[in-house]
Coordinates of N, CA, C and O in Angstrom, one line a residue:
M1338 N 97.3 94.2 107.3 CA 98.1 94.3 108.3 C 98.0 96.0 108.4 O 98.3 97.0 108.0
S1339 N 97.8 95.6 110.1 CA 97.3 97.0 110.6 C 98.6 98.5 110.9 O 99.9 97.5 111.1
K1340 N 98.0 99.2 110.5 CA 99.3 100.4 111.2 C 99.5 100.5 113.0 O 98.4 100.8 113.7
P1341 N 100.4 100.8 113.3 CA 100.8 100.9 114.2 C 100.1 102.6 114.7 O 100.2 103.1 113.9
A1342 N 100.4 102.1 116.5 CA 99.4 103.7 116.9 C 100.7 104.6 116.8 O 102.2 104.4 116.8
R1343 N 100.5 106.0 116.8 CA 101.0 107.1 116.5 C 101.7 107.5 118.0 O 103.0 107.7 118.0
I1344 N 101.3 107.6 118.2 CA 101.3 107.4 120.2 C 100.8 106.2 120.9 O 99.6 106.1 121.2
L1345 N 101.9 106.4 121.9 CA 101.6 105.5 123.3 C 102.1 106.1 124.6 O 102.7 106.8 124.0
T1346 N 101.3 105.5 125.3 CA 101.9 106.3 126.8 C 102.3 105.2 128.3 O 101.8 104.2 127.9
F1347 N 103.3 105.9 128.3 CA 103.6 104.3 129.3 C 103.9 105.5 131.0 O 104.0 106.6 130.7
K1348 N 104.6 104.6 131.6 CA 104.5 104.9 133.0 C 106.3 105.4 133.0 O 106.8 104.2 132.8
C1349 N 106.6 106.4 132.9 CA 107.2 107.2 134.0 C 108.4 106.3 134.6 O 108.0 106.5 135.9
A1350 N 110.1 105.6 134.0 CA 111.0 105.0 135.2 C 110.6 105.9 136.3 O 111.3 105.4 137.7
K1351 N 111.2 106.9 136.3 CA 111.6 108.0 137.1 C 111.2 108.4 138.0 O 111.0 108.3 139.3
C1352 N 110.0 109.7 137.7 CA 109.3 109.9 138.4 C 107.7 109.2 138.0 O 106.8 109.2 139.0
T1353 N 107.4 107.8 137.8 CA 106.3 107.5 137.8 C 105.0 108.5 136.9 O 103.9 108.4 137.2
K1354 N 105.6 109.0 136.4 CA 104.1 110.1 135.5 C 103.3 109.5 134.1 O 104.6 109.0 133.9
P1355 N 102.6 110.2 133.9 CA 103.1 109.5 132.3 C 103.9 110.1 131.3 O 103.8 111.1 131.4
V1356 N 104.5 109.0 130.4 CA 104.9 110.0 129.3 C 104.7 109.2 127.9 O 104.4 108.0 127.8
K1357 N 104.2 110.1 127.3 CA 103.8 109.9 125.7 C 104.8 109.7 124.8 O 106.2 110.4 124.8
V1358 N 105.2 108.7 124.2 CA 105.7 107.8 123.5 C 105.2 108.5 121.3 O 104.2 107.9 121.5
F1359 N 106.6 109.2 120.9 CA 106.0 109.1 119.3 C 106.7 107.9 118.9 O 107.8 107.9 118.7
L1360 N 105.8 108.1 117.4 CA 105.9 107.1 116.3 C 107.3 107.5 116.2 O 107.2 108.4 115.4
Q1361 N 108.1 107.1 115.5 CA 109.6 107.9 114.6 C 109.2 107.5 113.5 O 108.7 106.3 113.3
Q1362 N 110.0 107.7 112.8 CA 110.3 107.8 111.0 C 111.6 107.1 110.8 O 112.3 106.8 111.6
T1363 N 110.7 105.5 109.9 CA 112.3 105.0 110.0 C 112.3 104.8 108.9 O 111.3 105.6 107.8
S1364 N 112.8 104.4 107.9 CA 113.6 103.1 106.7 C 112.1 102.5 106.2 O 111.7 102.2 106.8
A1365 N 111.9 102.2 104.8 CA 111.2 101.8 104.1 C 110.9 99.8 105.3 O 110.8 98.8 105.1
C1366 N 112.3 99.4 105.7 CA 112.3 98.6 107.2 C 111.1 97.9 107.3 O 111.5 99.1 108.6
S1367 N 110.6 96.6 107.9 CA 109.6 96.6 108.5 C 110.0 95.5 109.8 O 108.9 95.3 110.8
H1368 N 111.9 96.1 110.4 CA 112.3 94.8 111.2 C 112.1 95.5 112.9 O 111.7 94.5 113.6
I1369 N 111.7 96.9 113.0 CA 111.6 97.6 114.1 C 110.2 98.6 113.6 O 110.5 99.4 113.0
T1370 N 110.0 98.9 114.8 CA 108.3 100.2 114.4 C 109.2 100.8 116.4 O 108.5 100.3 117.0
P1371 N 109.4 102.1 116.3 CA 110.7 102.7 117.5 C 109.2 103.8 117.5 O 108.6 104.6 117.2
Y1372 N 109.6 104.0 118.8 CA 108.7 105.1 119.2 C 109.5 105.9 120.7 O 110.7 105.2 121.6
Q1373 N 109.2 107.3 120.9 CA 110.9 107.8 121.8 C 109.9 109.2 122.4 O 108.6 109.9 121.9
G1374 N 110.0 109.7 123.1 CA 109.5 110.9 123.8 C 109.9 110.5 125.1 O 110.9 110.2 125.9
I1375 N 110.0 112.0 126.0 CA 110.4 113.0 127.0 C 109.8 112.6 128.5 O 108.5 113.7 127.7
C1376 N 109.7 112.4 129.3 CA 108.7 113.4 130.3 C 108.8 114.1 130.6 O 110.0 115.2 130.6
D1377 N 107.9 114.8 131.6 CA 108.3 116.3 131.6 C 109.4 116.2 133.3 O 110.1 117.5 132.7
C1378 N 109.9 115.2 133.4 CA 111.3 115.4 134.1 C 112.6 115.4 133.1 O 113.2 115.1 133.8
G1379 N 112.2 115.1 132.2 CA 113.1 114.9 131.6 C 114.3 113.7 131.1 O 114.5 113.5 129.7
E1380 N 113.1 112.8 131.8 CA 113.7 111.4 131.5 C 113.2 110.8 129.9 O 111.9 111.0 129.2
I1381 N 114.3 110.3 128.7 CA 113.9 109.7 127.6 C 113.1 108.6 128.1 O 113.7 107.9 128.6
K1382 N 112.3 108.2 126.8 CA 111.7 106.9 127.3 C 111.8 106.1 125.3 O 111.2 107.0 125.3
R1383 N 112.4 105.1 126.0 CA 112.0 104.6 124.3 C 111.2 103.3 124.2 O 111.7 102.7 125.3
H1384 N 110.3 102.9 123.2 CA 109.9 101.3 123.1 C 110.5 101.3 121.7 O 109.9 102.4 120.4
A1385 N 109.7 100.9 121.4 CA 109.6 99.8 120.0 C 109.2 98.7 120.2 O 109.4 97.3 120.9
V1386 N 109.0 97.4 118.5 CA 108.6 96.6 118.8 C 109.2 96.0 117.0 O 109.3 96.6 116.8
G1387 N 109.0 94.4 117.0 CA 109.9 94.7 115.9 C 110.9 93.0 116.5 O 110.9 92.0 117.4
N1388 N 111.9 93.0 115.6 CA 113.4 92.4 115.5 C 113.7 92.8 116.9 O 114.1 93.7 117.1
A1389 N 113.6 91.1 117.4 CA 114.7 91.8 119.1 C 116.0 92.2 119.2 O 116.0 92.3 120.3
E1390 N 116.7 92.1 117.6 CA 117.8 91.9 118.2 C 118.3 94.4 117.9 O 118.2 94.8 118.9
A1391 N 116.8 94.5 116.7 CA 116.9 95.5 116.7 C 117.0 97.0 117.9 O 116.7 97.8 118.3
V1392 N 115.3 95.9 118.3 CA 114.7 96.9 119.7 C 115.4 96.7 120.7 O 115.5 98.0 121.1
K1393 N 116.5 95.6 121.2 CA 116.8 95.9 122.1 C 118.4 97.2 121.6 O 118.5 98.0 122.9
S1394 N 118.7 97.0 120.8 CA 119.9 98.1 120.4 C 119.1 99.7 120.0 O 119.1 100.5 120.6
F1395 N 118.5 99.4 119.7 CA 117.2 100.8 120.2 C 116.8 101.3 121.0 O 117.1 102.5 121.8
V1396 N 116.6 100.3 122.0 CA 116.3 100.2 123.5 C 117.0 101.4 124.7 O 117.1 101.5 125.3
E1397 N 118.3 100.4 123.9 CA 119.2 100.6 124.6 C 120.4 102.2 124.6 O 121.7 102.4 125.5
S1398 N 120.1 102.1 123.4 CA 121.0 103.4 122.7 C 120.4 104.7 123.2 O 119.5 104.6 123.8
N1399 N 121.8 105.3 123.2 CA 121.9 106.5 123.4 C 121.3 108.2 122.8 O 121.8 109.2 122.5
E1400 N 121.9 107.4 121.2 CA 121.9 108.5 119.9 C 120.6 108.8 120.2 O 119.4 108.3 120.1
L1401 N 120.0 110.3 119.6 CA 119.0 111.0 119.7 C 118.4 110.2 118.1 O 117.2 110.4 118.2
H1402 N 119.4 110.2 117.4 CA 118.7 110.1 115.8 C 119.3 108.3 115.6 O 120.3 108.5 114.5
W1403 N 118.6 106.8 116.1 CA 119.2 106.0 116.0 C 118.9 105.7 114.9 O 117.5 106.0 114.7
H1404 N 119.1 105.2 114.1 CA 119.0 104.2 112.7 C 119.5 102.7 112.3 O 120.1 102.2 113.5
H1405 N 118.0 102.3 111.5 CA 118.1 100.4 112.1 C 118.8 100.2 110.7 O 118.7 101.1 109.7
H1406 N 120.4 99.8 110.7 CA 121.3 99.3 109.7 C 121.3 97.5 109.7 O 121.1 96.5 111.3
H1407 N 121.0 96.9 108.7 CA 121.0 95.2 108.3 C 122.7 95.0 108.5 O 123.2 95.6 107.9

């Protein structure tokens, strides 16, 4: 199994500039690989791969320090 990338780049939904998201530390849980970053315009960008329910929870969350719960 390959390691996830530490940094990904997306287009900001607000200003369309590139925004880098960084791999977030998680528990030993392999259900989700979350990424988060902040665009120069101040917009928070979240991305994740893994369990669909956990990904949805992370991406829609407004929590700065989101944690995956079983």
